[in-house]
PDB file of C-alpha atoms in Angstrom:
ATOM      1  CA  MET A   1      16.818 -32.436  66.528  1.00 91.00           C
ATOM      2  CA  LYS A   2      15.689 -32.892  62.958  1.00 96.00           C
ATOM      3  CA  ARG A   3      18.508 -33.846  60.584  1.00 98.00           C
ATOM      4  CA  THR A   4      18.452 -34.780  56.885  1.00 98.00           C
ATOM      5  CA  LEU A   5      21.162 -36.998  55.411  1.00 98.00           C
ATOM      6  CA  THR A   6      22.019 -38.896  52.269  1.00 98.00           C
ATOM      7  CA  VAL A   7      24.337 -41.911  52.187  1.00 98.00           C
ATOM      8  CA  ILE A   8      25.984 -42.042  48.772  1.00 98.00           C
ATOM      9  CA  GLY A   9      27.751 -45.065  47.308  1.00 98.00           C
ATOM     10  CA  ILE A  10      30.691 -43.725  45.297  1.00 97.00           C
ATOM     11  CA  GLY A  11      31.958 -46.951  43.769  1.00 95.00           C
ATOM     12  CA  ALA A  12      35.037 -49.076  44.185  1.00 93.00           C
ATOM     13  CA  GLY A  13      37.708 -46.485  43.437  1.00 89.00           C
ATOM     14  CA  ASN A  14      37.349 -45.137  39.907  1.00 93.00           C
ATOM     15  CA  PRO A  15      35.695 -41.688  39.964  1.00 94.00           C
ATOM     16  CA  GLU A  16      33.862 -42.713  36.790  1.00 95.00           C
ATOM     17  CA  TYR A  17      32.048 -45.416  38.779  1.00 96.00           C
ATOM     18  CA  VAL A  18      29.958 -42.639  40.333  1.00 97.00           C
ATOM     19  CA  THR A  19      26.429 -43.001  38.954  1.00 98.00           C
ATOM     20  CA  VAL A  20      24.159 -40.290  37.554  1.00 98.00           C
ATOM     21  CA  GLN A  21      21.904 -40.741  40.595  1.00 98.00           C
ATOM     22  CA  ALA A  22      24.905 -40.228  42.882  1.00 98.00           C
ATOM     23  CA  VAL A  23      25.921 -37.043  41.022  1.00 98.00           C
ATOM     24  CA  LYS A  24      22.423 -35.629  41.529  1.00 98.00           C
ATOM     25  CA  ALA A  25      22.607 -36.522  45.226  1.00 98.00           C
ATOM     26  CA  LEU A  26      26.043 -34.913  45.570  1.00 98.00           C
ATOM     27  CA  ASN A  27      24.600 -31.662  44.300  1.00 98.00           C
ATOM     28  CA  ARG A  28      21.861 -31.706  46.956  1.00 98.00           C
ATOM     29  CA  VAL A  29      24.270 -31.980  49.893  1.00 98.00           C
ATOM     30  CA  SER A  30      25.269 -28.956  51.973  1.00 97.00           C
ATOM     31  CA  VAL A  31      27.810 -30.622  54.282  1.00 98.00           C
ATOM     32  CA  PHE A  32      29.954 -33.667  53.524  1.00 98.00           C
ATOM     33  CA  PHE A  33      31.438 -35.618  56.423  1.00 98.00           C
ATOM     34  CA  ILE A  34      34.836 -36.897  55.279  1.00 95.00           C
ATOM     35  CA  PRO A  35      36.508 -39.618  57.400  1.00 93.00           C
ATOM     36  CA  ASN A  36      40.235 -39.598  57.985  1.00 90.00           C
ATOM     37  CA  LYS A  37      41.708 -43.068  58.558  1.00 80.00           C
ATOM     38  CA  GLY A  38      45.333 -41.976  58.929  1.00 75.00           C
ATOM     39  CA  ASP A  39      48.224 -41.242  56.599  1.00 71.00           C
ATOM     40  CA  ASP A  40      48.318 -44.796  55.225  1.00 70.00           C
ATOM     41  CA  LYS A  41      44.826 -44.387  53.758  1.00 73.00           C
ATOM     42  CA  ALA A  42      45.168 -40.764  52.674  1.00 81.00           C
ATOM     43  CA  ASP A  43      44.374 -41.868  49.096  1.00 83.00           C
ATOM     44  CA  LEU A  44      40.820 -42.719  50.157  1.00 83.00           C
ATOM     45  CA  HIS A  45      40.426 -39.311  51.793  1.00 85.00           C
ATOM     46  CA  HIS A  46      41.718 -37.473  48.711  1.00 89.00           C
ATOM     47  CA  LEU A  47      39.502 -39.432  46.324  1.00 90.00           C
ATOM     48  CA  ARG A  48      36.376 -38.427  48.221  1.00 93.00           C
ATOM     49  CA  ARG A  49      37.424 -34.790  47.823  1.00 93.00           C
ATOM     50  CA  GLU A  50      38.214 -35.339  44.146  1.00 94.00           C
ATOM     51  CA  ILE A  51      34.723 -36.740  43.546  1.00 96.00           C
ATOM     52  CA  CYS A  52      33.172 -33.651  45.135  1.00 96.00           C
ATOM     53  CA  GLU A  53      35.319 -31.306  43.057  1.00 96.00           C
ATOM     54  CA  ARG A  54      34.603 -33.203  39.842  1.00 97.00           C
ATOM     55  CA  TYR A  55      30.841 -33.594  40.084  1.00 98.00           C
ATOM     56  CA  ILE A  56      29.444 -30.772  42.222  1.00 98.00           C
ATOM     57  CA  GLU A  57      28.419 -27.635  40.369  1.00 97.00           C
ATOM     58  CA  GLY A  58      29.485 -24.496  42.199  1.00 93.00           C
ATOM     59  CA  ASP A  59      30.950 -24.298  45.676  1.00 93.00           C
ATOM     60  CA  ASN A  60      27.877 -24.014  47.863  1.00 94.00           C
ATOM     61  CA  TYR A  61      28.945 -26.845  50.140  1.00 97.00           C
ATOM     62  CA  ARG A  62      31.533 -27.568  52.798  1.00 96.00           C
ATOM     63  CA  LEU A  63      33.639 -30.514  53.862  1.00 97.00           C
ATOM     64  CA  VAL A  64      33.989 -31.541  57.492  1.00 97.00           C
ATOM     65  CA  ASP A  65      36.885 -33.886  58.204  1.00 95.00           C
ATOM     66  CA  PHE A  66      36.790 -36.219  61.188  1.00 95.00           C
ATOM     67  CA  ASP A  67      39.102 -38.914  62.516  1.00 93.00           C
ATOM     68  CA  ILE A  68      38.009 -42.546  62.578  1.00 91.00           C
ATOM     69  CA  PRO A  69      39.265 -44.530  65.611  1.00 90.00           C
ATOM     70  CA  GLU A  70      41.199 -47.717  64.973  1.00 87.00           C
ATOM     71  CA  ARG A  71      39.256 -50.854  65.805  1.00 85.00           C
ATOM     72  CA  SER A  72      40.647 -52.969  68.629  1.00 82.00           C
ATOM     73  CA  LYS A  73      41.545 -56.567  67.813  1.00 80.00           C
ATOM     74  CA  ALA A  74      42.158 -57.624  71.394  1.00 80.00           C
ATOM     75  CA  GLY A  75      38.883 -59.433  72.020  1.00 79.00           C
ATOM     76  CA  LYS A  76      36.250 -61.345  70.092  1.00 85.00           C
ATOM     77  CA  TYR A  77      35.578 -60.029  66.614  1.00 84.00           C
ATOM     78  CA  THR A  78      31.890 -59.253  67.211  1.00 87.00           C
ATOM     79  CA  SER A  79      32.488 -57.459  70.498  1.00 91.00           C
ATOM     80  CA  ASP A  80      35.401 -55.473  69.059  1.00 90.00           C
ATOM     81  CA  VAL A  81      33.233 -54.354  66.136  1.00 91.00           C
ATOM     82  CA  ALA A  82      30.372 -53.412  68.466  1.00 91.00           C
ATOM     83  CA  ALA A  83      32.711 -51.314  70.625  1.00 93.00           C
ATOM     84  CA  TRP A  84      34.194 -49.637  67.555  1.00 92.00           C
ATOM     85  CA  ARG A  85      30.742 -48.818  66.150  1.00 93.00           C
ATOM     86  CA  ALA A  86      29.783 -47.259  69.468  1.00 95.00           C
ATOM     87  CA  GLU A  87      32.812 -44.964  69.224  1.00 96.00           C
ATOM     88  CA  VAL A  88      31.939 -44.004  65.667  1.00 96.00           C
ATOM     89  CA  ARG A  89      28.311 -43.429  66.643  1.00 96.00           C
ATOM     90  CA  ALA A  90      29.419 -40.909  69.266  1.00 97.00           C
ATOM     91  CA  ILE A  91      31.457 -39.087  66.624  1.00 97.00           C
ATOM     92  CA  TYR A  92      28.492 -39.022  64.224  1.00 97.00           C
ATOM     93  CA  GLU A  93      26.240 -37.662  66.966  1.00 97.00           C
ATOM     94  CA  ARG A  94      28.699 -34.830  67.594  1.00 97.00           C
ATOM     95  CA  LEU A  95      28.896 -34.043  63.874  1.00 98.00           C
ATOM     96  CA  LEU A  96      25.118 -33.993  63.514  1.00 97.00           C
ATOM     97  CA  ALA A  97      24.701 -31.733  66.535  1.00 97.00           C
ATOM     98  CA  GLN A  98      27.533 -29.303  65.856  1.00 97.00           C
ATOM     99  CA  GLU A  99      28.148 -29.306  62.107  1.00 97.00           C
ATOM    100  CA  LEU A 100      24.715 -29.684  60.493  1.00 98.00           C
ATOM    101  CA  GLY A 101      21.687 -27.421  60.722  1.00 96.00           C
ATOM    102  CA  GLU A 102      18.042 -28.352  60.334  1.00 96.00           C
ATOM    103  CA  ASP A 103      17.869 -26.596  56.961  1.00 96.00           C
ATOM    104  CA  GLU A 104      20.968 -28.392  55.591  1.00 98.00           C
ATOM    105  CA  VAL A 105      21.543 -31.809  54.040  1.00 98.00           C
ATOM    106  CA  GLY A 106      24.467 -33.890  55.301  1.00 98.00           C
ATOM    107  CA  GLY A 107      26.253 -36.441  53.188  1.00 98.00           C
ATOM    108  CA  PHE A 108      28.342 -39.561  53.846  1.00 98.00           C
ATOM    109  CA  LEU A 109      30.358 -40.844  50.874  1.00 97.00           C
ATOM    110  CA  VAL A 110      30.627 -44.621  51.170  1.00 96.00           C
ATOM    111  CA  TRP A 111      33.091 -46.779  49.245  1.00 94.00           C
ATOM    112  CA  GLY A 112      31.438 -49.267  46.913  1.00 95.00           C
ATOM    113  CA  ASP A 113      27.815 -49.826  47.876  1.00 97.00           C
ATOM    114  CA  PRO A 114      26.425 -48.797  51.295  1.00 97.00           C
ATOM    115  CA  SER A 115      24.517 -52.084  51.623  1.00 96.00           C
ATOM    116  CA  LEU A 116      27.572 -54.352  51.273  1.00 95.00           C
ATOM    117  CA  TYR A 117      29.934 -54.676  54.245  1.00 91.00           C
ATOM    118  CA  ASP A 118      29.510 -51.105  55.415  1.00 93.00           C
ATOM    119  CA  GLY A 119      28.230 -49.969  58.786  1.00 93.00           C
ATOM    120  CA  THR A 120      27.000 -46.441  58.034  1.00 96.00           C
ATOM    121  CA  MET A 121      23.297 -47.279  57.863  1.00 97.00           C
ATOM    122  CA  GLY A 122      23.471 -49.423  61.001  1.00 96.00           C
ATOM    123  CA  ILE A 123      25.126 -46.600  62.927  1.00 96.00           C
ATOM    124  CA  LEU A 124      22.548 -44.068  61.723  1.00 97.00           C
ATOM    125  CA  ASP A 125      19.731 -46.417  62.752  1.00 97.00           C
ATOM    126  CA  ALA A 126      21.334 -46.775  66.189  1.00 96.00           C
ATOM    127  CA  ILE A 127      21.442 -42.985  66.512  1.00 97.00           C
ATOM    128  CA  ASN A 128      17.799 -42.754  65.508  1.00 95.00           C
ATOM    129  CA  ALA A 129      16.899 -45.327  68.153  1.00 95.00           C
ATOM    130  CA  THR A 130      18.308 -43.128  70.940  1.00 94.00           C
ATOM    131  CA  GLY A 131      15.603 -40.547  70.283  1.00 95.00           C
ATOM    132  CA  ARG A 132      18.089 -37.673  70.405  1.00 95.00           C
ATOM    133  CA  PHE A 133      17.758 -37.046  66.677  1.00 96.00           C
ATOM    134  CA  ASP A 134      14.935 -37.346  64.193  1.00 95.00           C
ATOM    135  CA  LEU A 135      16.915 -38.595  61.194  1.00 96.00           C
ATOM    136  CA  ASP A 136      15.556 -38.619  57.679  1.00 97.00           C
ATOM    137  CA  TYR A 137      18.054 -40.244  55.321  1.00 97.00           C
ATOM    138  CA  ASP A 138      18.104 -41.873  51.925  1.00 97.00           C
ATOM    139  CA  VAL A 139      20.615 -44.247  50.354  1.00 98.00           C
ATOM    140  CA  ILE A 140      22.150 -44.091  46.877  1.00 98.00           C
ATOM    141  CA  PRO A 141      23.528 -47.455  45.690  1.00 98.00           C
ATOM    142  CA  GLY A 142      27.036 -47.665  44.268  1.00 97.00           C
ATOM    143  CA  ILE A 143      29.168 -49.988  42.147  1.00 97.00           C
ATOM    144  CA  SER A 144      30.710 -52.410  44.627  1.00 96.00           C
ATOM    145  CA  SER A 145      34.146 -53.995  44.388  1.00 96.00           C
ATOM    146  CA  VAL A 146      32.312 -57.269  43.718  1.00 97.00           C
ATOM    147  CA  SER A 147      30.698 -55.966  40.530  1.00 97.00           C
ATOM    148  CA  ALA A 148      33.850 -54.119  39.508  1.00 97.00           C
ATOM    149  CA  LEU A 149      35.997 -57.243  40.006  1.00 98.00           C
ATOM    150  CA  ALA A 150      33.778 -59.305  37.702  1.00 97.00           C
ATOM    151  CA  ALA A 151      33.727 -56.569  35.073  1.00 97.00           C
ATOM    152  CA  ARG A 152      37.501 -56.085  35.090  1.00 97.00           C
ATOM    153  CA  HIS A 153      38.055 -59.847  34.698  1.00 98.00           C
ATOM    154  CA  ARG A 154      35.153 -60.211  32.225  1.00 97.00           C
ATOM    155  CA  VAL A 155      33.576 -63.091  34.150  1.00 96.00           C
ATOM    156  CA  ALA A 156      30.130 -63.851  35.549  1.00 95.00           C
ATOM    157  CA  LEU A 157      29.946 -64.214  39.304  1.00 95.00           C
ATOM    158  CA  ASN A 158      27.451 -67.071  39.300  1.00 90.00           C
ATOM    159  CA  ARG A 159      27.259 -70.606  37.919  1.00 86.00           C
ATOM    160  CA  ILE A 160      24.023 -71.528  36.153  1.00 85.00           C
ATOM    161  CA  GLY A 161      21.399 -72.788  38.594  1.00 86.00           C
ATOM    162  CA  GLN A 162      23.695 -72.530  41.614  1.00 87.00           C
ATOM    163  CA  SER A 163      24.181 -70.237  44.555  1.00 90.00           C
ATOM    164  CA  LEU A 164      26.573 -67.334  44.825  1.00 94.00           C
ATOM    165  CA  THR A 165      28.116 -66.736  48.244  1.00 95.00           C
ATOM    166  CA  ILE A 166      29.647 -63.454  49.373  1.00 95.00           C
ATOM    167  CA  THR A 167      31.668 -63.881  52.541  1.00 94.00           C
ATOM    168  CA  THR A 168      34.791 -62.830  54.431  1.00 92.00           C
ATOM    169  CA  GLY A 169      38.286 -64.210  54.701  1.00 91.00           C
ATOM    170  CA  ARG A 170      37.648 -64.994  58.353  1.00 88.00           C
ATOM    171  CA  LEU A 171      34.815 -67.363  57.400  1.00 90.00           C
ATOM    172  CA  VAL A 172      36.611 -68.863  54.392  1.00 92.00           C
ATOM    173  CA  SER A 173      39.353 -69.914  56.806  1.00 87.00           C
ATOM    174  CA  GLN A 174      36.762 -72.237  58.365  1.00 86.00           C
ATOM    175  CA  GLY A 175      36.249 -74.090  55.073  1.00 86.00           C
ATOM    176  CA  LEU A 176      34.176 -74.087  51.881  1.00 89.00           C
ATOM    177  CA  SER A 177      31.333 -76.363  50.821  1.00 86.00           C
ATOM    178  CA  ASP A 178      29.990 -77.250  47.363  1.00 81.00           C
ATOM    179  CA  GLU A 179      26.610 -75.778  48.339  1.00 84.00           C
ATOM    180  CA  MET A 180      28.196 -72.333  48.466  1.00 90.00           C
ATOM    181  CA  GLY A 181      28.628 -72.265  44.669  1.00 91.00           C
ATOM    182  CA  ASN A 182      31.028 -69.596  43.491  1.00 95.00           C
ATOM    183  CA  VAL A 183      32.417 -67.634  46.412  1.00 96.00           C
ATOM    184  CA  VAL A 184      33.314 -63.946  46.505  1.00 97.00           C
ATOM    185  CA  VAL A 185      35.670 -63.135  49.361  1.00 96.00           C
ATOM    186  CA  MET A 186      35.963 -59.690  50.918  1.00 94.00           C
ATOM    187  CA  LEU A 187      37.790 -58.331  53.954  1.00 88.00           C
ATOM    188  CA  ASP A 188      40.490 -61.013  53.814  1.00 92.00           C
ATOM    189  CA  SER A 189      43.259 -59.819  56.107  1.00 84.00           C
ATOM    190  CA  ARG A 190      44.593 -63.333  56.675  1.00 81.00           C
ATOM    191  CA  ASP A 191      45.207 -64.637  53.123  1.00 87.00           C
ATOM    192  CA  ALA A 192      42.494 -67.268  53.534  1.00 91.00           C
ATOM    193  CA  PHE A 193      43.060 -68.495  49.961  1.00 92.00           C
ATOM    194  CA  ARG A 194      46.224 -70.189  51.222  1.00 89.00           C
ATOM    195  CA  ASN A 195      44.115 -72.931  52.776  1.00 88.00           C
ATOM    196  CA  VAL A 196      41.611 -73.799  50.039  1.00 91.00           C
ATOM    197  CA  ASP A 197      41.707 -76.311  47.163  1.00 91.00           C
ATOM    198  CA  ASP A 198      44.499 -75.772  44.606  1.00 92.00           C
ATOM    199  CA  ASP A 199      42.098 -76.740  41.797  1.00 94.00           C
ATOM    200  CA  LEU A 200      39.769 -73.807  42.412  1.00 95.00           C
ATOM    201  CA  GLY A 201      39.940 -70.923  39.986  1.00 96.00           C
ATOM    202  CA  ILE A 202      40.624 -67.470  41.392  1.00 97.00           C
ATOM    203  CA  HIS A 203      39.982 -64.033  39.956  1.00 98.00           C
ATOM    204  CA  TRP A 204      41.725 -61.591  42.285  1.00 98.00           C
ATOM    205  CA  GLY A 205      41.905 -57.827  42.263  1.00 97.00           C
ATOM    206  CA  ALA A 206      43.398 -55.167  44.507  1.00 96.00           C
ATOM    207  CA  TYR A 207      42.676 -51.406  44.453  1.00 94.00           C
ATOM    208  CA  ILE A 208      40.071 -52.154  41.791  1.00 94.00           C
ATOM    209  CA  GLY A 209      39.260 -49.212  39.542  1.00 90.00           C
ATOM    210  CA  THR A 210      42.195 -47.081  40.700  1.00 90.00           C
ATOM    211  CA  GLU A 211      45.535 -46.274  39.083  1.00 90.00           C
ATOM    212  CA  ASP A 212      47.113 -48.865  41.395  1.00 93.00           C
ATOM    213  CA  GLU A 213      44.819 -51.711  40.281  1.00 96.00           C
ATOM    214  CA  ILE A 214      46.340 -55.210  40.249  1.00 97.00           C
ATOM    215  CA  LEU A 215      44.582 -58.198  38.642  1.00 98.00           C
ATOM    216  CA  VAL A 216      45.534 -61.893  38.691  1.00 98.00           C
ATOM    217  CA  ALA A 217      43.534 -64.901  37.455  1.00 98.00           C
ATOM    218  CA  GLY A 218      44.198 -68.634  37.106  1.00 97.00           C
ATOM    219  CA  LYS A 219      44.197 -71.927  38.949  1.00 97.00           C
ATOM    220  CA  LEU A 220      44.781 -71.173  42.595  1.00 96.00           C
ATOM    221  CA  GLY A 221      47.625 -73.663  42.821  1.00 96.00           C
ATOM    222  CA  ASP A 222      49.386 -71.854  39.967  1.00 97.00           C
ATOM    223  CA  VAL A 223      48.943 -68.241  41.075  1.00 97.00           C
ATOM    224  CA  ARG A 224      48.740 -68.414  44.885  1.00 96.00           C
ATOM    225  CA  GLU A 225      52.388 -67.461  45.399  1.00 96.00           C
ATOM    226  CA  GLU A 226      52.125 -64.595  42.925  1.00 97.00           C
ATOM    227  CA  ILE A 227      49.094 -63.172  44.742  1.00 96.00           C
ATOM    228  CA  GLU A 228      50.836 -63.509  48.103  1.00 95.00           C
ATOM    229  CA  ARG A 229      53.882 -61.687  46.717  1.00 96.00           C
ATOM    230  CA  LEU A 230      51.809 -58.891  45.187  1.00 96.00           C
ATOM    231  CA  ARG A 231      49.804 -58.428  48.383  1.00 94.00           C
ATOM    232  CA  THR A 232      52.988 -58.229  50.469  1.00 93.00           C
ATOM    233  CA  GLU A 233      54.594 -55.706  48.111  1.00 95.00           C
ATOM    234  CA  ALA A 234      51.453 -53.586  47.899  1.00 93.00           C
ATOM    235  CA  ARG A 235      50.982 -53.526  51.660  1.00 90.00           C
ATOM    236  CA  LYS A 236      54.630 -52.562  52.144  1.00 91.00           C
ATOM    237  CA  GLU A 237      54.385 -49.757  49.561  1.00 90.00           C
ATOM    238  CA  LYS A 238      51.004 -48.278  50.498  1.00 88.00           C
ATOM    239  CA  GLY A 239      50.532 -49.461  54.086  1.00 86.00           C
ATOM    240  CA  TRP A 240      47.195 -51.154  53.289  1.00 88.00           C
ATOM    241  CA  VAL A 241      45.580 -53.477  50.774  1.00 90.00           C
ATOM    242  CA  MET A 242      41.954 -53.385  49.671  1.00 90.00           C
ATOM    243  CA  ASP A 243      41.259 -56.500  47.605  1.00 95.00           C
ATOM    244  CA  THR A 244      38.453 -58.844  46.579  1.00 96.00           C
ATOM    245  CA  TYR A 245      38.472 -62.217  44.845  1.00 97.00           C
ATOM    246  CA  LEU A 246      36.206 -64.809  43.286  1.00 97.00           C
ATOM    247  CA  LEU A 247      36.732 -68.538  43.890  1.00 96.00           C
ATOM    248  CA  SER A 248      35.094 -70.833  41.345  1.00 95.00           C
ATOM    249  CA  ARG A 249      34.939 -74.494  40.355  1.00 86.00           C
ATOM    250  CA  GLY A 250      34.774 -76.414  37.102  1.00 69.00           C
ATOM    251  CA  ALA A 251      34.184 -74.598  33.828  1.00 53.00           C
ATOM    252  CA  ASP A 252      34.136 -71.209  35.543  1.00 51.00           C
ATOM    253  CA  SER A 253      37.631 -71.579  36.962  1.00 51.00           C
ATOM    254  CA  GLY A 254      40.865 -70.426  35.368  1.00 50.00           C
ATOM    255  CA  GLY A 255      41.960 -67.287  33.562  1.00 49.00           C
ATOM    256  CA  SER A 256      39.998 -64.282  32.390  1.00 45.00           C
TER     257      SER A 256
END
């Protein structure tokens, strides 16, 4: 079955982060597949719909909602992710077979940038490898939470002549090295910044680009408790926290 898709990065949360290229792609799509991750993350579902309503001319398109299964955390991280992706792949295959015709263009709206900590392209490639579908898809880059974080704090991500590392809270918990340079941390569900050097600077942001945005910057030893408090309050109020932060040393550390 021949299917045509476009994977569109829609930015980190502000509808105005949607690029001109993304707007043009939105207007080429016939069917948008909109994931539902439960009541706690209904804001993400509604924002996808808002972006369609704001930027698509006319109403010659349709939205197909689908439920995303919750990932198990009972086993090893890599095996749990692999099992979860297999479940999602089966859902995508059903959507492609039942909800999209050969003369239509399907669209996936991806938070931030599709190339940064997102599995959509990997799942589509896995579907292609089965031979059941002949997929033709393109990818529209988006403004990631990493870029948006730096812009909102008015800081550069890198130090001159040194590396920039983008990693996860799970790996930061295992320690940092000087060779990593400045470190951007994503997907930190375990407050990994609790266990790193107090003298590091941190630029932290949650719900970046949205009405609920929270920003904190300073020496980690000075602001750690404030960030922990804000994360706890936000998670209690909304049911989830989507945050990113930059850890830096020396002249790059400190406030905005």
